């Protein structure tokens, strides 16, 4: 089922384009063996960006159906930021005024498909942009009490800690993105 709108406090916001940032945590880059990736961005360098369709969004508690075109489904806990009023050409010092809400979510990836796409030099869409590949938690309204530069997060699977991170470890910060 495609999400029509996302509740943010009393408001509902219709999701538009979903931009995802790849290779933004040094630890994950090293884990994936991407030795050629820069861990410190150079002036003018941009993050790795890929997009997902709105049909990738899954609400909290909804059943997820794994796609049939891959066999190795991985998950990564991610901080999710919802913008309001557009997201183009925003000056970094004005970026936080465009944040409407935030939550935690998962970025689901078919790693076997992604590995094959990388070997061929092809885009990753088949491995990342499938329906239900972006489960989201409950969206919370953003205000100045949130420190977007220091959000700790942890992913548990069946009670076992599988991942932890913090936005302070991001290569590109939320305002930079």
Tab-separated table of C-alpha atoms in Angstrom:
chain	number	residue	atom	x	y	z
A	1	UNK	CA	0.000	0.000	0.000
A	2	UNK	CA	1.408	3.398	-0.984
A	3	UNK	CA	1.549	6.015	1.787
A	4	UNK	CA	-0.616	9.025	0.969
A	5	UNK	CA	0.689	11.237	3.776
A	6	UNK	CA	2.890	11.110	6.860
A	7	UNK	CA	1.604	12.320	10.231
A	8	UNK	CA	3.895	14.875	11.865
A	9	UNK	CA	2.242	15.935	15.096
A	10	UNK	CA	-1.139	17.388	14.084
A	11	UNK	CA	-0.092	17.938	10.451
A	12	UNK	CA	-0.036	15.509	7.558
A	13	UNK	CA	2.640	15.897	4.892
A	14	UNK	CA	2.466	14.226	1.500
A	15	UNK	CA	5.811	12.551	0.774
A	16	UNK	CA	7.512	13.587	-2.437
A	17	UNK	CA	10.905	12.423	-3.558
A	18	UNK	CA	12.980	10.284	-1.232
A	19	UNK	CA	16.686	11.055	-1.284
A	20	UNK	CA	19.014	8.631	0.462
A	21	UNK	CA	22.662	9.142	1.293
A	22	UNK	CA	25.059	6.259	0.800
A	23	UNK	CA	28.497	5.761	2.293
A	24	UNK	CA	28.010	8.416	4.971
A	25	UNK	CA	29.474	6.548	7.959
A	26	UNK	CA	33.173	5.616	7.938
A	27	UNK	CA	32.541	2.418	9.904
A	28	UNK	CA	30.017	1.187	7.307
A	29	UNK	CA	32.351	2.039	4.414
A	30	UNK	CA	35.115	-0.020	6.020
A	31	UNK	CA	32.659	-2.850	6.782
A	32	UNK	CA	31.676	-3.008	3.092
A	33	UNK	CA	35.310	-2.946	1.971
A	34	UNK	CA	34.912	0.225	-0.119
A	35	UNK	CA	38.588	1.142	0.197
A	36	UNK	CA	38.447	3.812	-2.514
A	37	UNK	CA	35.825	5.900	-0.716
A	38	UNK	CA	37.017	9.115	0.925
A	39	UNK	CA	36.352	9.189	4.665
A	40	UNK	CA	36.904	12.958	4.884
A	41	UNK	CA	35.054	15.013	2.247
A	42	UNK	CA	37.042	17.491	0.222
A	43	UNK	CA	35.768	21.023	-0.364
A	44	UNK	CA	33.032	20.901	-3.000
A	45	UNK	CA	32.613	17.121	-2.734
A	46	UNK	CA	29.054	15.789	-2.656
A	47	UNK	CA	27.630	12.773	-0.841
A	48	UNK	CA	26.595	9.591	-2.661
A	49	UNK	CA	22.884	10.086	-3.393
A	50	UNK	CA	20.311	7.578	-4.557
A	51	UNK	CA	16.537	7.814	-4.670
A	52	UNK	CA	13.693	5.558	-3.628
A	53	UNK	CA	10.062	5.691	-4.769
A	54	UNK	CA	7.239	6.645	-2.404
A	55	UNK	CA	6.111	3.000	-2.664
A	56	UNK	CA	9.221	2.085	-0.658
A	57	UNK	CA	7.752	3.638	2.521
A	58	UNK	CA	6.281	1.205	5.032
A	59	UNK	CA	4.476	2.379	8.168
A	60	UNK	CA	5.381	1.130	11.623
A	61	UNK	CA	3.952	-2.339	12.242
A	62	UNK	CA	3.124	-3.045	8.606
A	63	UNK	CA	4.136	-6.406	7.134
A	64	UNK	CA	7.099	-6.267	4.742
A	65	UNK	CA	7.189	-8.528	1.697
A	66	UNK	CA	10.731	-9.308	0.545
A	67	UNK	CA	11.196	-9.008	-3.222
A	68	UNK	CA	11.761	-12.169	-5.220
A	69	UNK	CA	14.652	-10.890	-7.372
A	70	UNK	CA	17.271	-11.281	-4.629
A	71	UNK	CA	18.273	-13.665	-1.864
A	72	UNK	CA	20.342	-11.689	0.669
A	73	UNK	CA	18.222	-8.996	2.361
A	74	UNK	CA	20.204	-6.649	4.627
A	75	UNK	CA	19.010	-3.768	6.774
A	76	UNK	CA	20.619	-0.588	8.031
A	77	UNK	CA	19.143	1.668	10.705
A	78	UNK	CA	18.990	5.242	9.453
A	79	UNK	CA	17.976	8.664	10.720
A	80	UNK	CA	15.126	9.919	8.512
A	81	UNK	CA	14.532	13.641	8.053
A	82	UNK	CA	11.297	14.973	6.533
A	83	UNK	CA	11.541	18.375	4.863
A	84	UNK	CA	8.690	20.794	4.300
A	85	UNK	CA	8.605	23.651	1.863
A	86	UNK	CA	10.963	22.081	-0.647
A	87	UNK	CA	14.533	20.959	-0.441
A	88	UNK	CA	16.335	22.662	-3.324
A	89	UNK	CA	19.048	25.278	-3.156
A	90	UNK	CA	18.907	25.671	0.616
A	91	UNK	CA	21.767	27.514	2.266
A	92	UNK	CA	23.395	25.407	4.965
A	93	UNK	CA	22.660	27.959	7.706
A	94	UNK	CA	18.930	27.823	6.770
A	95	UNK	CA	18.721	24.026	6.371
A	96	UNK	CA	17.289	23.193	9.794
A	97	UNK	CA	14.374	25.611	9.268
A	98	UNK	CA	13.175	23.243	6.505
A	99	UNK	CA	13.084	20.174	8.779
A	100	UNK	CA	9.464	19.243	9.581
A	101	UNK	CA	10.016	15.921	11.286
A	102	UNK	CA	12.380	13.115	12.065
A	103	UNK	CA	12.257	9.420	12.836
A	104	UNK	CA	14.323	6.286	12.588
A	105	UNK	CA	13.875	3.906	9.716
A	106	UNK	CA	15.478	1.042	7.882
A	107	UNK	CA	17.176	1.036	4.507
A	108	UNK	CA	16.628	-2.463	3.134
A	109	UNK	CA	19.096	-3.687	0.521
A	110	UNK	CA	19.375	-6.846	-1.541
A	111	UNK	CA	23.141	-7.221	-1.045
A	112	UNK	CA	23.553	-10.006	-3.624
A	113	UNK	CA	21.859	-7.852	-6.274
A	114	UNK	CA	23.829	-4.767	-5.190
A	115	UNK	CA	27.145	-6.644	-5.439
A	116	UNK	CA	26.285	-7.764	-8.960
A	117	UNK	CA	25.255	-4.225	-9.965
A	118	UNK	CA	28.513	-2.804	-8.564
A	119	UNK	CA	30.596	-5.388	-10.476
A	120	UNK	CA	28.877	-4.374	-13.703
A	121	UNK	CA	29.158	-0.653	-12.960
A	122	UNK	CA	25.356	-0.355	-12.966
A	123	UNK	CA	23.148	1.768	-10.692
A	124	UNK	CA	21.893	0.225	-7.433
A	125	UNK	CA	18.151	0.792	-7.930
A	126	UNK	CA	17.306	-2.913	-8.294
A	127	UNK	CA	18.929	-3.593	-4.931
A	128	UNK	CA	17.613	-0.605	-2.958
A	129	UNK	CA	14.535	0.951	-4.573
A	130	UNK	CA	11.985	-1.837	-4.367
A	131	UNK	CA	8.535	-1.521	-2.797
A	132	UNK	CA	8.608	-1.627	1.021
A	133	UNK	CA	12.375	-1.050	1.208
A	134	UNK	CA	12.008	1.897	3.630
A	135	UNK	CA	10.193	0.974	6.863
A	136	UNK	CA	9.717	4.051	9.057
A	137	UNK	CA	9.138	4.622	12.751
A	138	UNK	CA	6.709	7.210	14.083
A	139	UNK	CA	7.539	10.646	12.688
A	140	UNK	CA	8.138	13.262	15.406
A	141	UNK	CA	7.800	16.995	14.887
A	142	UNK	CA	11.179	18.672	14.784
A	143	UNK	CA	12.045	21.551	17.085
A	144	UNK	CA	15.236	23.108	18.415
A	145	UNK	CA	15.352	20.707	21.371
A	146	UNK	CA	16.616	17.974	19.018
A	147	UNK	CA	20.344	17.932	18.458
A	148	UNK	CA	20.543	16.593	14.899
A	149	UNK	CA	24.329	16.505	15.257
A	150	UNK	CA	24.172	13.929	18.068
A	151	UNK	CA	21.371	11.370	17.618
A	152	UNK	CA	22.331	7.937	18.915
A	153	UNK	CA	20.428	5.008	17.409
A	154	UNK	CA	20.457	1.240	17.805
A	155	UNK	CA	18.954	-1.594	15.765
A	156	UNK	CA	17.860	-4.776	17.524
A	157	UNK	CA	16.729	-7.929	15.723
A	158	UNK	CA	14.830	-10.386	17.919
A	159	UNK	CA	16.336	-8.777	21.019
A	160	UNK	CA	19.923	-8.922	19.730
A	161	UNK	CA	21.812	-5.665	19.096
A	162	UNK	CA	22.940	-5.666	15.468
A	163	UNK	CA	23.849	-2.043	14.788
A	164	UNK	CA	24.429	1.214	16.582
A	165	UNK	CA	25.406	4.593	15.295
A	166	UNK	CA	25.247	8.302	15.911
A	167	UNK	CA	24.745	11.265	13.604
A	168	UNK	CA	27.932	12.802	15.064
A	169	UNK	CA	29.793	10.126	13.058
A	170	UNK	CA	28.302	11.161	9.705
A	171	UNK	CA	30.772	12.188	7.013
A	172	UNK	CA	28.261	14.740	5.658
A	173	UNK	CA	26.079	16.350	8.373
A	174	UNK	CA	22.317	16.768	8.044
A	175	UNK	CA	22.565	20.496	7.146
A	176	UNK	CA	25.290	19.723	4.573
A	177	UNK	CA	23.088	17.120	2.946
